[in-house]
XYZ file of C-alpha atoms in Angstrom:
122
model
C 37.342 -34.309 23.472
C 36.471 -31.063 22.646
C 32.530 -29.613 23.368
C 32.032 -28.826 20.077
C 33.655 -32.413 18.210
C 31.346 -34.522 20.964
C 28.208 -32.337 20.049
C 29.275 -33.146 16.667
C 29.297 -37.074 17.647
C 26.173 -36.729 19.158
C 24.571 -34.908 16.073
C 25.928 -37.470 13.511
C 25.086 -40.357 15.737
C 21.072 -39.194 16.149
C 21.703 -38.954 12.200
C 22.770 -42.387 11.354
C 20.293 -43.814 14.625
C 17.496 -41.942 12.318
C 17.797 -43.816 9.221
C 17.844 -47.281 11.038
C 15.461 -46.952 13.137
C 11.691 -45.213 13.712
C 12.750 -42.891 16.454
C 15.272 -42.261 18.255
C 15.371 -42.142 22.223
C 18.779 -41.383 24.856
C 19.106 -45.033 25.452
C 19.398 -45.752 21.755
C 22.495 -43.051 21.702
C 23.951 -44.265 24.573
C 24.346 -47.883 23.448
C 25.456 -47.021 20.104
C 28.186 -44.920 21.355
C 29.009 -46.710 24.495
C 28.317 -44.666 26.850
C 26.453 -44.263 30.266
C 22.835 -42.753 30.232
C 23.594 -40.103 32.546
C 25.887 -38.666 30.135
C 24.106 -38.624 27.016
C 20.940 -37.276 29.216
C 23.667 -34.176 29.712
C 24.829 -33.693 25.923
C 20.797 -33.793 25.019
C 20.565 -31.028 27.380
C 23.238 -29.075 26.014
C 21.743 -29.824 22.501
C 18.051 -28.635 23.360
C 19.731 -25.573 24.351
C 21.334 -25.302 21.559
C 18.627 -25.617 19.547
C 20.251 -28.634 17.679
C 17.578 -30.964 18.952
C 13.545 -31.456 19.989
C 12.394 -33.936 22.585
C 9.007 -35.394 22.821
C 7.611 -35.856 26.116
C 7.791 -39.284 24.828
C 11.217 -38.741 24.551
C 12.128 -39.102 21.401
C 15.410 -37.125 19.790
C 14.557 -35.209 16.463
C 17.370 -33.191 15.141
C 16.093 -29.234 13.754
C 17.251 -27.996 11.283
C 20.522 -26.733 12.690
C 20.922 -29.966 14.054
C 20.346 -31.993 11.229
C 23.057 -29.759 8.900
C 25.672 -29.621 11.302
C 25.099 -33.780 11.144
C 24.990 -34.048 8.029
C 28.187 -32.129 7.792
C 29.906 -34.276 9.879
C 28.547 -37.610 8.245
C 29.656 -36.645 5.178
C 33.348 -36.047 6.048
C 33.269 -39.477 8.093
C 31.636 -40.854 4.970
C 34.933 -39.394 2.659
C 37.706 -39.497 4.618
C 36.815 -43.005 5.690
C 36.617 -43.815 1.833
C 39.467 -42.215 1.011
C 41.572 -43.765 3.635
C 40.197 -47.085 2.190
C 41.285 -46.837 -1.225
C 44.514 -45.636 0.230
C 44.920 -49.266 1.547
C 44.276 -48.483 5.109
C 41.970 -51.314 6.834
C 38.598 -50.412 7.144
C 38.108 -50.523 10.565
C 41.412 -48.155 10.715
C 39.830 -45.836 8.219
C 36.832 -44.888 9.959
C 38.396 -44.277 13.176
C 40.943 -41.770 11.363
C 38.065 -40.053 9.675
C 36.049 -39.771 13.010
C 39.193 -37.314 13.956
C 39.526 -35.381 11.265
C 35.911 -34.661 10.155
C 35.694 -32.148 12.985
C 39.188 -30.655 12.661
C 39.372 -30.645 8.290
C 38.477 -26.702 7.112
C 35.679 -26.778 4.254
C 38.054 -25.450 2.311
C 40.629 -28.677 2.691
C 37.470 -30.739 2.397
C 36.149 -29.281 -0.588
C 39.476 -29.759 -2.144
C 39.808 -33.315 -0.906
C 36.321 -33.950 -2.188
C 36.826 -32.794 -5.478
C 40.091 -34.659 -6.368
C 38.470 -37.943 -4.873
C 35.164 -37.440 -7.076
C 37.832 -37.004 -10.093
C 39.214 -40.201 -9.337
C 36.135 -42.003 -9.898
């Protein structure tokens, strides 16, 4: 996985984490994702110094505001693609996993097309 498509995870993940539950904490991402605590500890590292994320000395995860467009971004393409797939016929669970590839690979300008003919088909 490329540095930049798992900072992307990480992003969209603290996004979606957000709206289910009050705040957001490393052992929250690393049980939604899968993954070992030592590991996520890193990528919030990497974040903070990227500016993507604050910390609390509590240690709760806020995204900034870089963060929180880059995620949103991201979630949105996952969101489409996934959708898209969908009404293609694909099974869900199929759909999403697709769309988790190509959200960080699609150029805004293929998504912006994409987007636009699936909004027409509604």
């Amino acid at each position: 996985m490329r540095n930049n498509e798992s900072s992307e995870d990480y992003l969209e993940t603290i996004l979606i984490l957000s709206k289910r539950l009050p705040v957001v904490r490393s052992v929250d991402i690393a049980n939604e994702l899968g993954y070992k605590k030592p590991s996520v500890s890193i990528a919030m590292k990497n974040l903070r110094e990227k500016n993507h994320i604050t910390v609390t000395d509590a240690g709760f995860i806020y995204l900034t505001d870089s963060g929180l467009e880059i995620a949103q971004t991201i979630y949105e393409r996952h969101q489409l693609v996934t959708e898209f797939f969908k009404k293609l016929g694909v099974p869900a669970d199929i759909a999403a996993e697709d769309a988790c590839r190509i959200e960080h690979f699609i150029s805004a300008e293929s998504f912006a097309a994409l987007k636009k003919h699936i909004l027409e088909m509604k």
